[in-house]
Short mmCIF file of C-alpha atoms in Angstrom, two decimals:
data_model
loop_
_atom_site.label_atom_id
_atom_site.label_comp_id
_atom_site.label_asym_id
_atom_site.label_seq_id
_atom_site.Cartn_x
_atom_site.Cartn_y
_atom_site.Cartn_z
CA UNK A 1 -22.00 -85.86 -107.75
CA UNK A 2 -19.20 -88.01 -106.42
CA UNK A 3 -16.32 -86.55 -104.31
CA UNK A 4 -12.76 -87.86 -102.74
CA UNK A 5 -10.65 -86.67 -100.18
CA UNK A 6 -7.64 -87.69 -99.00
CA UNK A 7 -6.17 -86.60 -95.72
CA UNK A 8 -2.72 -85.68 -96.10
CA UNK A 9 -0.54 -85.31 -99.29
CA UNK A 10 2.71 -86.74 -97.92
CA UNK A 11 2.81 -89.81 -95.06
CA UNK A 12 6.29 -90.66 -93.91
CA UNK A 13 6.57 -94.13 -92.18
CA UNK A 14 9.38 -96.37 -90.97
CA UNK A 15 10.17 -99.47 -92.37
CA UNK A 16 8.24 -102.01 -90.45
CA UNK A 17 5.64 -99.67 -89.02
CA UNK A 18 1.65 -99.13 -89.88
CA UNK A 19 0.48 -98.17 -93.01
CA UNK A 20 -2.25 -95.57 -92.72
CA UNK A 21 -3.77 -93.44 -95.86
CA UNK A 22 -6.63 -91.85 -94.71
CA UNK A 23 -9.96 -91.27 -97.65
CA UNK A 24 -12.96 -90.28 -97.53
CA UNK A 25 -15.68 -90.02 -100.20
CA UNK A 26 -19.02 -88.30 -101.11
CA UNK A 27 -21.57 -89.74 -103.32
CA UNK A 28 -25.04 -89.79 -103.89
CA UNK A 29 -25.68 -93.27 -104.53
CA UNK A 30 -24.07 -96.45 -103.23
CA UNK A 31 -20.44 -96.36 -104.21
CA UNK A 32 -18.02 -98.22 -105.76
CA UNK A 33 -14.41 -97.26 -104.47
CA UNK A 34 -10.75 -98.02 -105.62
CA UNK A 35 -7.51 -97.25 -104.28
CA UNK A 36 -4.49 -97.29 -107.01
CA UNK A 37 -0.98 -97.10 -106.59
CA UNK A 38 1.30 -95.08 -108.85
CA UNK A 39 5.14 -95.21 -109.56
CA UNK A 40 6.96 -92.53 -110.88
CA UNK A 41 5.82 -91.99 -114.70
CA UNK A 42 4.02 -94.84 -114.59
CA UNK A 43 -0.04 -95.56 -115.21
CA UNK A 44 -2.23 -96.76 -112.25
CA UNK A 45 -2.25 -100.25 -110.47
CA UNK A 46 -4.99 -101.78 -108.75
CA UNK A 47 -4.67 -102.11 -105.07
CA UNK A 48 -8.12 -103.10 -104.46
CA UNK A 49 -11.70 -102.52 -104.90
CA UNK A 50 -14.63 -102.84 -102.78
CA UNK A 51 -18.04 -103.01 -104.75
CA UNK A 52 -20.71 -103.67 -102.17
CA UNK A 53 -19.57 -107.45 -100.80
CA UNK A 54 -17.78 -107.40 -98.12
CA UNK A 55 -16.60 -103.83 -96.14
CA UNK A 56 -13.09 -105.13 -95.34
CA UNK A 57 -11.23 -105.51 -98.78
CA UNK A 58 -8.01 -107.43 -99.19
CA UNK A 59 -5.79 -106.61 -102.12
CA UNK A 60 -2.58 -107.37 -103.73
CA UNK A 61 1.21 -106.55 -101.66
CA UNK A 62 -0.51 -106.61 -97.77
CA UNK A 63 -2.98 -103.88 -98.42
CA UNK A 64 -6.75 -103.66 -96.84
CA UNK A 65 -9.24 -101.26 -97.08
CA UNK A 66 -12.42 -101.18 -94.59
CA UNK A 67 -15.53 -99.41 -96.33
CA UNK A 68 -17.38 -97.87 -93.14
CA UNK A 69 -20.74 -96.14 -94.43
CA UNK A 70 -21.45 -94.48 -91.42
CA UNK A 71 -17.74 -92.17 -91.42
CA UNK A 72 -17.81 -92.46 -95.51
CA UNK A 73 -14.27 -93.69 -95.78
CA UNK A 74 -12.13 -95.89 -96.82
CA UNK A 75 -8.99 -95.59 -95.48
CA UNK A 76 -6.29 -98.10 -96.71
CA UNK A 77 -3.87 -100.05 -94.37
CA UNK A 78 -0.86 -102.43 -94.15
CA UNK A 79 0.16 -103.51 -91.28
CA UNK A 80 4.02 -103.69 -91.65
CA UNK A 81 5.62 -101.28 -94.70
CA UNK A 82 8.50 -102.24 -97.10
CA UNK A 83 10.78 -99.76 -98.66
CA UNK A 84 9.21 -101.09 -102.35
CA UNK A 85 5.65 -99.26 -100.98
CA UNK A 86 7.19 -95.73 -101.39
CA UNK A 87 5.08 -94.69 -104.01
CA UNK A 88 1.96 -92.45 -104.55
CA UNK A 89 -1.80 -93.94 -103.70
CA UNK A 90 -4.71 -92.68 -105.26
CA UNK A 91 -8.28 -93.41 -104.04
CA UNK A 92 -11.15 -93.07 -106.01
CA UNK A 93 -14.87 -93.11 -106.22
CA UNK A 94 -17.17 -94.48 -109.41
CA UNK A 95 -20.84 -95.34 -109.33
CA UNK A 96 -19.94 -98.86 -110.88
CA UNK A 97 -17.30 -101.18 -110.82
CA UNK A 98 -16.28 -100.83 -114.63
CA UNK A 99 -16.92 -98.58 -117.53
CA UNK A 100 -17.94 -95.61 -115.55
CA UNK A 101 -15.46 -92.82 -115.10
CA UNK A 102 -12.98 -92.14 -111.97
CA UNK A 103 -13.14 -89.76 -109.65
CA UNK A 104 -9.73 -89.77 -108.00
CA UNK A 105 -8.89 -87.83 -104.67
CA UNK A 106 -5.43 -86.01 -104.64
CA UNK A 107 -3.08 -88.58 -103.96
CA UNK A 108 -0.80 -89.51 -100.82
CA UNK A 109 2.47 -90.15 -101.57
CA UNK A 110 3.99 -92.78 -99.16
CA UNK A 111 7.77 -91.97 -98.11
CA UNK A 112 8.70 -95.44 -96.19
CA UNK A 113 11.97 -94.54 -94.41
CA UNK A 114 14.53 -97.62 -93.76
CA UNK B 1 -4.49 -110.85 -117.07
CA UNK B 2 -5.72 -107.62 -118.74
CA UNK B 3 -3.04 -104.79 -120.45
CA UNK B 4 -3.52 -101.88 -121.38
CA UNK B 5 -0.80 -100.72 -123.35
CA UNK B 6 -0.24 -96.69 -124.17
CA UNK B 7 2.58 -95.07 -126.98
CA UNK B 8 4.65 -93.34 -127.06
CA UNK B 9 5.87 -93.36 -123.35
CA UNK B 10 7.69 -89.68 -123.52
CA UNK B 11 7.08 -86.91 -126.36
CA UNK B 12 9.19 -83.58 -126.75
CA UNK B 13 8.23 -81.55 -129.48
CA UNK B 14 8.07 -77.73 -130.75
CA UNK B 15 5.18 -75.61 -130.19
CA UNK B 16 2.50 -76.11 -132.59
CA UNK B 17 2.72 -79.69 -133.28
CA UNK B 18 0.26 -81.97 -132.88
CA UNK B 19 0.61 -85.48 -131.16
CA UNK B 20 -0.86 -88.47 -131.34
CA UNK B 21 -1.30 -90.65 -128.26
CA UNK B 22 -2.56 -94.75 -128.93
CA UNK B 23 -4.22 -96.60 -125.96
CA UNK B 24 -4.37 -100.12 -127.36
CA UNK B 25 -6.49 -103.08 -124.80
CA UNK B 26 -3.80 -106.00 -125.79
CA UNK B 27 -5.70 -108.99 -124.83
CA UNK B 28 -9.39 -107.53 -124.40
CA UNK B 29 -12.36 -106.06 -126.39
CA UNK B 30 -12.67 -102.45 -125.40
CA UNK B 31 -16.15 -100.81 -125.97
CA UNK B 32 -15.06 -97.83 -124.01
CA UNK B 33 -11.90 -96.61 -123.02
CA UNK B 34 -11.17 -93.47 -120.90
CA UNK B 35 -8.55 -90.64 -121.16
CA UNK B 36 -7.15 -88.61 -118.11
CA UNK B 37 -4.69 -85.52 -117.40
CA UNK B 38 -2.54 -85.41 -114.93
CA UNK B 39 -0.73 -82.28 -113.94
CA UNK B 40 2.70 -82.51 -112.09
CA UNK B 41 1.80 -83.69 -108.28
CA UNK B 42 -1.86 -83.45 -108.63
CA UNK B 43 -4.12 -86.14 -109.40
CA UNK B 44 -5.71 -87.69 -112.35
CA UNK B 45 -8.36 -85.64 -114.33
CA UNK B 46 -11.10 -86.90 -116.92
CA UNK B 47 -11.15 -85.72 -119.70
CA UNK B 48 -13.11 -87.63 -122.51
CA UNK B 49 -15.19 -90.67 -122.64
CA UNK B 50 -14.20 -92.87 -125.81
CA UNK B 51 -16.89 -94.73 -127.48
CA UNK B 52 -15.61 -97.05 -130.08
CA UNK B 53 -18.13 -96.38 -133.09
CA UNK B 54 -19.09 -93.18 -132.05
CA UNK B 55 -17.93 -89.57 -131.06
CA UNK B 56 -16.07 -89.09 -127.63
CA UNK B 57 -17.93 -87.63 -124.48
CA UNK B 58 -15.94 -84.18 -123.21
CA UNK B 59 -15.76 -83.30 -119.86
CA UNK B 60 -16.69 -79.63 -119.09
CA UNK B 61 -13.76 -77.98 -119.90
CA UNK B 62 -12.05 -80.02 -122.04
CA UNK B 63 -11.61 -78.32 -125.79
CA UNK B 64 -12.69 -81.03 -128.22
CA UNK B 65 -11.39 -79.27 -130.92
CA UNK B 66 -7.88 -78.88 -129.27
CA UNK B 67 -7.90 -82.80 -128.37
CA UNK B 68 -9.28 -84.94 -130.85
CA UNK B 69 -10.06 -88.73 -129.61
CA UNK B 70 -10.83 -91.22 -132.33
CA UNK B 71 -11.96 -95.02 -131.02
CA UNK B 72 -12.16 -96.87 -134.26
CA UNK B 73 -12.06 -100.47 -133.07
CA UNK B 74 -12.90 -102.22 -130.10
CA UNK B 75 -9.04 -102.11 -128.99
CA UNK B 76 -7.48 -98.95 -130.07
CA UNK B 77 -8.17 -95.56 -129.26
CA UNK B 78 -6.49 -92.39 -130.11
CA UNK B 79 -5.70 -89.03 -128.32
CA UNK B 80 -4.65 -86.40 -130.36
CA UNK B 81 -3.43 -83.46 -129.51
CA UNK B 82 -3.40 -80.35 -132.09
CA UNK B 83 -1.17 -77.61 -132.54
CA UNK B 84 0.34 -78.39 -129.02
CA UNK B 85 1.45 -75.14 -126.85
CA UNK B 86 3.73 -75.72 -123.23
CA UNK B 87 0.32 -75.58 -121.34
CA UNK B 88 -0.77 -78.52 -123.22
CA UNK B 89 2.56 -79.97 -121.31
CA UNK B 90 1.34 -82.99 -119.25
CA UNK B 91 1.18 -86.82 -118.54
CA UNK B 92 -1.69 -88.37 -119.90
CA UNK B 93 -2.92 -91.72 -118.85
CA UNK B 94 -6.26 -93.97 -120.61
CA UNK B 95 -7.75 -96.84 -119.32
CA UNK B 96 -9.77 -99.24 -120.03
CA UNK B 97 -12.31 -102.27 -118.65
CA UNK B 98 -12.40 -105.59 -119.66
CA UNK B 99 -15.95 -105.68 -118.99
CA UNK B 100 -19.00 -103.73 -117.36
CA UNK B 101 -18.40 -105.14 -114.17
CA UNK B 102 -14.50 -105.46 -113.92
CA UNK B 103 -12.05 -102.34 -112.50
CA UNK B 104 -10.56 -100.39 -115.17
CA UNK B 105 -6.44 -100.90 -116.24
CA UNK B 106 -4.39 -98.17 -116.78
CA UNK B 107 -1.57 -97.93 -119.27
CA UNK B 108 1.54 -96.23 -118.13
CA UNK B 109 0.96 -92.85 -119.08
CA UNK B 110 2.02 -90.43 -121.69
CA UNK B 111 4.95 -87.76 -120.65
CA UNK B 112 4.40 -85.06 -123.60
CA UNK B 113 6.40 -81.77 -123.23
CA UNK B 114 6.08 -78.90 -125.32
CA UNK B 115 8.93 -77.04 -125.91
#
């Protein structure tokens, strides 16, 4: 079985300052993980993906991920936020990188204050 | 690149309706596609497996009479929803992947409330 958690439902960061969204995951066989980000009543955009290459991901708008086995997480970064990355981040778990289903953790929405 | 594209957007209708939900794959074949719940605030929730040619997979949980998921080709698949009650009240998302390998696309969700 394949689990996420995500530490803390609501970050609040100034304009300018670290990004931090903290996940961690469970699964029983190597994982394939995801983070997504959400706008209000809209679907799911990929952030990135990290599928057993390299454990520091780079994805789209400044965002990195570092997979670190030995702490199971995956905790997504960016080093300097933007009032556009208010939104709500979703990181899930699969056990492949396609048509397998999604385990998503709860969600973090980002509040980026100016 | 790859779209997913979900309709209709927003549905309000009376109690005891039933609503369909399309996930078309606009530029893509889509053997499988995916459908998930999402309650207010919380995150996203599987609910079926949809196999184009053949009948859906159900999560535990999930009533299959209640919602009723038909993939007929390899780009369109259906969600529908029967005799809808205000529980049934959510936003429903699908997705899909353009191949075995490649990260699933979303479309932008379903808003159905149920007056």
């Amino acid at each position: 079985a394949q689990s996420v958690t995500q530490l803390g439902s609501h970050v609040s960061v100034s304009e300018g300052a670290l990004v931090l969204l903290r996940c961690n995951y469970s699964s029983s066989v190597p994982p394939y993980l995801f983070w997504y980000v959400q706008y209000p009543n809209q679907g799911l955009q990929l952030l990135l993906k990290y599928t057993s290459a390299a454990t520091l991901v780079k994805g789209i708008n400044g965002f990195e991920a570092e997979f670190k086995k030995s702490e199971t997480s995956f905790h997504l970064t960016k080093p300097s936020a933007h009032m556009s990355d208010a939104a709500e981040y979703f990181c899930a778990v699969s056990v492949s990188s396609g048509n397998t289903p999604l385990v998503f953790g709860k969600g973090t929405r980002l509040s980026v204050i100016a | 690149g790859a779209v997913v594209s979900q309709h209709p957007s927003r549905v309000i209708c009376k109690s005891g309706t039933s609503v369909k939900i399309e996930c078309r794959s606009l530029d893509f074949q889509a053997t499988t596609m995916f459908w998930y719940r999402q309650f207010p605030k919380q995150s996203l929730m599987l609910m079926a497996t949809s196999n184009e040619g053949s009948k859906a997979t159900y999560e535990q949980g999930v009533e299959k009479d209640k919602f009723l998921i038909n993939h007929a080709s390899l780009t369109l698949s259906t969600l529908t929803v029967t005799s809808a009650h205000p529980e049934d009240s959510s936003f429903y998302i699908c997705s899909a992947s353009v191949r075995g390998n490649q990260p699933q696309h979303f479309g932008d969700g379903t808003r159905l409330s149920i007056l």
